[in-house]
Structures are given as structure tokens and as C-alpha cells.
């Protein structure tokens, strides 16, 4: 039994037409930003459930709203500090005090690695350490998990958020 859903969006279309172009863009981008942040929060929750995190690591999960076209992207990455030393994001400080981009590796995992064998004279080589495994990082796939969990609802949510934002911007700037 198929049910037809009729949705009359003439008022919304009229409201959108009454807005000036700059405000239209503002309304649409605002809707995308809200949805992008909702998806980002889901990704951070998946990250928290898979590995131990802190604020610095969670800042590495970023929501980017596209400037030229309609859409957004939620991604993991790092951001270096600015001239004044602030703004760094997505790094983990290890036991040696070095900053490492763990999120990038945690998503896809890493290959098994090993050191190169030390070369030299026979006497010197006997004292040097032999090549050995240095390990690998397992795949956590928290972004893939996020994608599968939000894929079905994103489109409907974007429509809802954009509608809300158009009405909000229209109300703020005095359209009907």
C-alpha cells in the first residue's frame, strides 16, 4: 500500500524569492553548517567509543561547508599552530613529547613496519641492534562508521535545516 505525501512549499519558495541573493546564500549555508556540525558530533562520538581521546584530538574532526557549491564535508586532519602558537588541532602528544597525527592513521590503520638492518664492519655489526618490527596501528574506521550511520538521514535533515534557516533569515531581515 503506497501512500502519497503532498508537501506544499509555495510559501517557502515565495519567501526564498523575496530574499536578496546574499541572504539566500546565507540561509542555505547556515542549513548546511548545522547539518555538518551534527554529522561531526556523530563522528566524535564514534571516535570516543573506539579510542581514548581528548579535546586536542577531537578538534581534528572538522566540518567544512563548501564556498562555491552547495554541500559539506566532515573529515579528519591536522592543523598546524599559527605564528602565536595557537590554533593547533588533531595532534596527539606521545610519551616522547612529539606531536603525531593519530587520527589520520586511526581511520585506515597502518602497515606493519620494521627498522632497516644496521650495516658496518663485522665487529661493529655485532654490537649494533638487528632489524626488528616496530608495529602497526589497527584500523578503527570511525569515519566509515559515521558515514553508514548518517547516510540515510542527511538529505532529509538538510532539507529541514535549510527550511528552518530560510525562515529564520527571512524573519531577521523583514520578509513576510
GROMACS .gro file of C-alpha atoms in nm:
model
  176
    1UNK     CA    1   0.000   0.000   0.000
    2UNK     CA    2   0.171   0.316  -0.124
    3UNK     CA    3   0.093   0.645   0.044
    4UNK     CA    4   0.140   0.972  -0.136
    5UNK     CA    5   0.274   1.259   0.067
    6UNK     CA    6   0.181   1.602  -0.060
    7UNK     CA    7   0.400   1.886   0.055
    8UNK     CA    8   0.313   2.241  -0.041
    9UNK     CA    9   0.625   2.455  -0.031
   10UNK     CA   10   0.486   2.756  -0.220
   11UNK     CA   11   0.521   2.977   0.087
   12UNK     CA   12   0.882   2.870   0.131
   13UNK     CA   13   0.955   2.929  -0.237
   14UNK     CA   14   0.797   3.275  -0.215
   15UNK     CA   15   0.999   3.353   0.097
   16UNK     CA   16   1.317   3.240  -0.074
   17UNK     CA   17   1.241   3.453  -0.381
   18UNK     CA   18   1.181   3.760  -0.163
   19UNK     CA   19   1.524   3.731  -0.002
   20UNK     CA   20   1.814   3.915  -0.163
   21UNK     CA   21   2.082   3.687  -0.317
   22UNK     CA   22   2.332   3.741  -0.035
   23UNK     CA   23   2.072   3.641   0.226
   24UNK     CA   24   1.967   3.335   0.023
   25UNK     CA   25   2.323   3.210   0.023
   26UNK     CA   26   2.347   3.285   0.395
   27UNK     CA   27   2.030   3.086   0.464
   28UNK     CA   28   2.136   2.783   0.260
   29UNK     CA   29   2.489   2.776   0.400
   30UNK     CA   30   2.354   2.806   0.753
   31UNK     CA   31   2.142   2.495   0.698
   32UNK     CA   32   2.441   2.304   0.561
   33UNK     CA   33   2.657   2.421   0.854
   34UNK     CA   34   2.404   2.296   1.109
   35UNK     CA   35   2.384   1.955   0.945
   36UNK     CA   36   2.763   1.935   0.904
   37UNK     CA   37   2.807   2.003   1.276
   38UNK     CA   38   2.551   1.735   1.361
   39UNK     CA   39   2.743   1.481   1.149
   40UNK     CA   40   3.071   1.600   1.310
   41UNK     CA   41   2.926   1.532   1.657
   42UNK     CA   42   2.831   1.181   1.547
   43UNK     CA   43   3.187   1.127   1.419
   44UNK     CA   44   3.333   1.248   1.750
   45UNK     CA   45   3.107   1.012   1.945
   46UNK     CA   46   3.223   0.723   1.724
   47UNK     CA   47   3.584   0.832   1.780
   48UNK     CA   48   3.531   0.839   2.158
   49UNK     CA   49   3.387   0.489   2.153
   50UNK     CA   50   3.680   0.347   1.954
   51UNK     CA   51   3.992   0.509   2.109
   52UNK     CA   52   4.087   0.722   2.408
   53UNK     CA   53   4.056   1.087   2.303
   54UNK     CA   54   4.099   1.436   2.436
   55UNK     CA   55   3.992   1.782   2.319
   56UNK     CA   56   4.302   1.828   2.100
   57UNK     CA   57   4.237   1.506   1.914
   58UNK     CA   58   3.865   1.579   1.872
   59UNK     CA   59   3.944   1.917   1.716
   60UNK     CA   60   4.096   1.718   1.429
   61UNK     CA   61   3.746   1.608   1.317
   62UNK     CA   62   3.642   1.904   1.103
   63UNK     CA   63   3.322   2.008   0.931
   64UNK     CA   64   3.381   2.210   0.614
   65UNK     CA   65   3.097   2.386   0.429
   66UNK     CA   66   3.185   2.441   0.063
   67UNK     CA   67   3.215   2.802  -0.051
   68UNK     CA   68   3.141   2.776  -0.423
   69UNK     CA   69   2.886   2.495  -0.433
   70UNK     CA   70   2.616   2.353  -0.209
   71UNK     CA   71   2.743   2.086   0.027
   72UNK     CA   72   2.975   2.000   0.311
   73UNK     CA   73   3.244   1.754   0.412
   74UNK     CA   74   3.334   1.609   0.750
   75UNK     CA   75   3.694   1.499   0.754
   76UNK     CA   76   3.985   1.414   0.982
   77UNK     CA   77   4.309   1.600   0.960
   78UNK     CA   78   4.555   1.821   1.138
   79UNK     CA   79   4.613   2.192   1.158
   80UNK     CA   80   4.948   2.347   1.248
   81UNK     CA   81   4.973   2.624   1.503
   82UNK     CA   82   4.979   2.983   1.380
   83UNK     CA   83   5.251   3.241   1.442
   84UNK     CA   84   5.140   3.296   1.800
   85UNK     CA   85   5.135   2.920   1.875
   86UNK     CA   86   4.757   2.883   1.889
   87UNK     CA   87   4.511   2.704   1.663
   88UNK     CA   88   4.673   2.362   1.655
   89UNK     CA   89   4.430   2.074   1.608
   90UNK     CA   90   4.427   1.699   1.560
   91UNK     CA   91   4.764   1.610   1.714
   92UNK     CA   92   4.837   1.364   1.993
   93UNK     CA   93   5.142   1.421   2.212
   94UNK     CA   94   5.322   1.090   2.265
   95UNK     CA   95   5.543   0.977   2.556
   96UNK     CA   96   5.848   1.139   2.399
   97UNK     CA   97   5.664   1.474   2.378
   98UNK     CA   98   5.635   1.459   1.999
   99UNK     CA   99   5.311   1.559   1.829
  100UNK     CA  100   5.167   1.291   1.600
  101UNK     CA  101   4.867   1.297   1.359
  102UNK     CA  102   4.700   0.991   1.512
  103UNK     CA  103   4.351   1.047   1.363
  104UNK     CA  104   4.472   1.002   1.007
  105UNK     CA  105   4.630   0.668   1.097
  106UNK     CA  106   4.344   0.554   1.322
  107UNK     CA  107   4.089   0.576   1.041
  108UNK     CA  108   4.261   0.343   0.791
  109UNK     CA  109   4.524   0.176   1.008
  110UNK     CA  110   4.890   0.142   0.911
  111UNK     CA  111   5.105  -0.126   0.752
  112UNK     CA  112   5.345  -0.338   0.955
  113UNK     CA  113   5.681  -0.159   0.978
  114UNK     CA  114   6.034  -0.261   1.068
  115UNK     CA  115   6.371  -0.094   1.105
  116UNK     CA  116   6.644  -0.125   0.847
  117UNK     CA  117   6.927  -0.361   0.937
  118UNK     CA  118   7.242  -0.179   1.051
  119UNK     CA  119   7.541  -0.224   0.823
  120UNK     CA  120   7.910  -0.191   0.901
  121UNK     CA  121   8.218  -0.390   0.970
  122UNK     CA  122   8.170  -0.738   1.108
  123UNK     CA  123   8.294  -0.638   1.454
  124UNK     CA  124   8.075  -0.323   1.465
  125UNK     CA  125   7.766  -0.504   1.329
  126UNK     CA  126   7.783  -0.750   1.617
  127UNK     CA  127   7.732  -0.463   1.863
  128UNK     CA  128   7.454  -0.291   1.663
  129UNK     CA  129   7.093  -0.387   1.703
  130UNK     CA  130   6.942  -0.616   1.439
  131UNK     CA  131   6.642  -0.508   1.234
  132UNK     CA  132   6.318  -0.551   1.425
  133UNK     CA  133   5.944  -0.490   1.400
  134UNK     CA  134   5.816  -0.151   1.513
  135UNK     CA  135   5.449  -0.245   1.490
  136UNK     CA  136   5.136  -0.132   1.316
  137UNK     CA  137   4.819   0.053   1.407
  138UNK     CA  138   4.491  -0.128   1.367
  139UNK     CA  139   4.209   0.019   1.161
  140UNK     CA  140   3.938   0.184   1.373
  141UNK     CA  141   3.721   0.314   1.086
  142UNK     CA  142   3.520   0.561   1.294
  143UNK     CA  143   3.455   0.789   0.992
  144UNK     CA  144   3.328   0.494   0.784
  145UNK     CA  145   3.101   0.402   1.076
  146UNK     CA  146   2.976   0.763   1.086
  147UNK     CA  147   2.907   0.759   0.713
  148UNK     CA  148   2.699   0.443   0.735
  149UNK     CA  149   2.503   0.570   1.036
  150UNK     CA  150   2.410   0.914   0.896
  151UNK     CA  151   2.385   0.839   0.523
  152UNK     CA  152   2.009   0.773   0.530
  153UNK     CA  153   1.907   1.080   0.731
  154UNK     CA  154   2.137   1.352   0.594
  155UNK     CA  155   1.926   1.455   0.293
  156UNK     CA  156   1.604   1.489   0.491
  157UNK     CA  157   1.785   1.673   0.770
  158UNK     CA  158   1.945   1.915   0.525
  159UNK     CA  159   1.604   1.999   0.378
  160UNK     CA  160   1.470   2.061   0.727
  161UNK     CA  161   1.771   2.270   0.838
  162UNK     CA  162   1.771   2.480   0.519
  163UNK     CA  163   1.395   2.541   0.556
  164UNK     CA  164   1.443   2.650   0.917
  165UNK     CA  165   1.733   2.873   0.825
  166UNK     CA  166   1.550   3.038   0.534
  167UNK     CA  167   1.262   3.121   0.767
  168UNK     CA  168   1.499   3.247   1.035
  169UNK     CA  169   1.697   3.469   0.796
  170UNK     CA  170   1.375   3.595   0.634
  171UNK     CA  171   1.232   3.685   0.973
  172UNK     CA  172   1.554   3.859   1.074
  173UNK     CA  173   1.566   4.072   0.759
  174UNK     CA  174   1.197   4.158   0.745
  175UNK     CA  175   1.049   3.935   0.475
  176UNK     CA  176   0.682   3.841   0.532
   0.00000   0.00000   0.00000
